[in-house]
XYZ file of C-alpha atoms in Angstrom:
216
model
C 111.307 56.505 169.133
C 109.865 53.867 166.830
C 106.239 54.582 165.392
C 103.483 52.359 165.626
C 103.518 49.735 162.876
C 100.047 49.929 161.556
C 101.388 48.540 158.076
C 101.786 45.383 159.861
C 97.870 45.194 160.472
C 97.192 46.011 156.844
C 95.959 49.493 157.626
C 97.722 53.018 157.328
C 97.195 56.631 157.875
C 98.260 58.864 160.752
C 99.431 55.431 162.394
C 102.121 54.558 159.917
C 103.051 54.955 155.904
C 101.022 52.139 153.996
C 100.610 51.176 150.558
C 97.378 49.920 150.503
C 96.187 46.440 150.618
C 97.320 43.734 148.222
C 95.968 40.425 147.094
C 98.542 38.682 149.498
C 97.606 40.240 152.773
C 95.478 38.949 155.294
C 91.511 39.091 155.065
C 89.241 41.456 156.742
C 88.644 40.090 160.583
C 85.046 40.289 162.209
C 84.494 43.827 163.906
C 81.168 44.606 165.732
C 81.757 48.271 164.347
C 82.482 47.569 160.964
C 78.825 48.840 159.901
C 79.382 51.983 161.302
C 82.907 52.102 160.225
C 81.809 51.586 156.272
C 78.925 54.064 156.681
C 81.446 56.818 158.135
C 83.707 56.134 155.093
C 80.975 56.925 152.725
C 80.641 60.296 154.852
C 77.586 59.455 157.048
C 78.229 62.202 159.765
C 75.704 60.272 162.305
C 77.873 57.132 161.938
C 81.146 58.941 162.866
C 79.313 60.689 165.657
C 78.489 57.110 167.147
C 81.964 56.185 166.700
C 83.124 58.706 168.338
C 80.712 58.261 171.293
C 81.499 54.728 171.245
C 85.392 54.983 171.554
C 86.168 58.539 173.060
C 86.261 57.107 176.673
C 88.658 54.128 175.866
C 90.913 55.956 173.759
C 91.152 58.814 176.223
C 91.840 56.382 179.241
C 94.318 54.760 176.868
C 95.984 58.098 176.502
C 96.123 58.725 180.242
C 97.789 55.581 181.002
C 100.341 56.701 178.383
C 101.076 60.153 179.422
C 99.707 60.263 183.225
C 98.126 63.265 182.478
C 94.385 64.095 182.394
C 94.460 67.257 180.288
C 96.910 66.180 177.965
C 95.188 62.798 177.495
C 91.921 64.838 176.473
C 93.674 67.056 174.103
C 95.382 63.928 172.451
C 92.301 61.932 172.227
C 90.652 65.030 170.558
C 93.928 64.824 168.139
C 93.578 60.885 167.491
C 90.012 61.792 166.234
C 91.089 64.375 163.952
C 93.337 62.528 162.521
C 91.468 59.346 162.036
C 88.691 61.108 160.201
C 91.122 62.114 157.542
C 92.929 58.621 157.427
C 89.573 56.906 157.633
C 89.263 56.418 154.095
C 92.854 54.683 154.202
C 91.326 51.804 156.846
C 90.721 48.579 154.960
C 89.632 46.467 157.835
C 92.442 44.235 158.465
C 92.441 44.915 162.068
C 89.595 46.070 164.453
C 88.699 49.505 164.104
C 89.277 50.199 167.769
C 92.801 48.504 167.405
C 93.549 50.887 164.371
C 92.413 54.048 166.674
C 94.407 52.665 169.462
C 97.534 52.715 166.966
C 96.491 56.447 166.124
C 96.622 57.331 169.804
C 99.779 55.779 170.567
C 101.458 57.706 167.595
C 99.735 61.008 169.002
C 101.209 60.159 172.798
C 104.597 59.553 171.038
C 104.789 62.762 169.451
C 103.593 64.255 172.969
C 106.617 62.389 174.565
C 109.090 63.975 172.356
C 107.936 67.143 172.711
C 108.327 66.757 176.677
C 111.182 64.459 176.613
C 112.803 66.115 179.646
C 109.804 65.992 181.673
C 107.857 62.792 180.888
C 105.496 61.409 183.364
C 104.930 57.669 184.206
C 102.339 55.767 182.047
C 100.164 54.585 184.725
C 99.136 57.159 187.078
C 95.582 56.450 186.142
C 96.063 52.860 187.049
C 97.201 54.258 190.464
C 94.012 56.578 190.714
C 91.761 53.686 190.064
C 93.278 51.384 192.675
C 92.786 54.300 195.355
C 89.261 55.132 194.447
C 88.196 51.269 194.766
C 90.065 51.275 198.113
C 88.274 54.030 199.413
C 85.038 52.707 197.811
C 85.523 49.530 200.310
C 85.320 51.754 203.549
C 88.266 49.933 205.142
C 90.531 52.522 206.133
C 93.359 49.671 206.863
C 92.726 48.025 203.491
C 92.703 51.526 201.887
C 95.907 52.562 203.393
C 97.304 49.569 202.046
C 95.893 49.875 198.608
C 97.401 53.685 198.656
C 100.919 52.452 199.214
C 100.615 49.849 196.610
C 99.244 52.025 194.004
C 102.103 54.976 194.954
C 104.840 51.905 194.362
C 103.250 50.567 191.194
C 103.142 54.210 189.753
C 106.791 54.471 190.949
C 107.956 51.236 189.652
C 106.371 51.908 186.148
C 108.402 55.066 185.864
C 111.640 52.744 186.064
C 110.729 50.372 183.240
C 112.220 50.679 179.853
C 109.714 52.288 177.492
C 109.470 48.634 175.299
C 108.213 47.282 178.317
C 105.878 49.997 179.515
C 104.626 49.559 176.111
C 103.910 46.058 176.093
C 102.626 45.962 179.770
C 100.130 48.672 178.955
C 98.756 47.307 175.806
C 98.736 43.761 176.815
C 97.967 43.949 180.807
C 96.113 47.265 181.399
C 94.226 47.497 177.708
C 94.119 43.736 177.268
C 94.638 44.300 173.612
C 94.846 40.562 171.897
C 98.678 39.679 171.470
C 98.756 39.592 167.547
C 97.152 43.012 167.523
C 99.705 44.362 169.826
C 102.618 42.745 168.116
C 101.371 44.766 164.737
C 100.956 47.756 166.778
C 104.529 47.645 168.081
C 106.004 46.198 164.805
C 107.503 43.432 166.898
C 106.782 39.581 166.732
C 104.330 38.179 169.307
C 106.530 36.300 170.899
C 109.023 39.667 171.827
C 105.912 41.255 172.999
C 104.883 38.504 175.244
C 108.574 38.382 176.551
C 108.383 42.109 176.984
C 105.191 41.851 179.163
C 106.564 39.155 181.161
C 109.750 41.171 181.903
C 107.583 44.059 182.871
C 105.348 41.961 185.015
C 108.476 40.375 186.773
C 110.054 43.608 187.716
C 106.682 45.271 188.904
C 106.159 41.890 191.161
C 109.789 42.130 192.430
C 109.620 45.879 193.491
C 106.203 45.338 195.144
C 107.522 42.241 196.781
C 110.658 44.461 198.014
C 108.084 46.673 199.432
C 105.948 44.027 201.367
C 103.098 44.877 199.023
C 102.809 42.034 196.930
C 99.186 40.409 196.750
C 98.127 37.025 195.414
């Protein structure tokens, strides 16, 4: 199973093995969290705590998408931040900090998958739960039942996708990470990311259509 290619982002650490910045590497990109990151790099505990509180929820959600298990996601989120704290001095800012952290989390999930290779769960269980909750909140029993069936079908279909398609779909469609950053995370071209995500969407739409559950 391939590792996240954070070298392509110009940052390294637990997400990948890197060799530090060079004059030929791309310049740092704008990141609203950069001031906090710089303070944290200098040992500011309060700044690190603020980064943690800012990002723990999206990172945990990301890991729930990837593992399909809330308890594992919470444990892996803590592991992600622990590794990120150790590797923070190697983060040089050629990606958004949140994207770099997603890479650390993805590698943590991959280590988790290797340990549970014979018992992997679907990636998008949280998506199914969210759909059901939204349907229930509408207070329309018939619509809620349709949404529950659609959520169950989506959950099943995502389990059938090859891992490369699942990863591209989750990062692009569920996490809405920009295409170039997904390409850097996965170590493939932006074109390949787009192709994988498109194939995943097509398979999901086809599966939902066969079940009479395609909307829009």
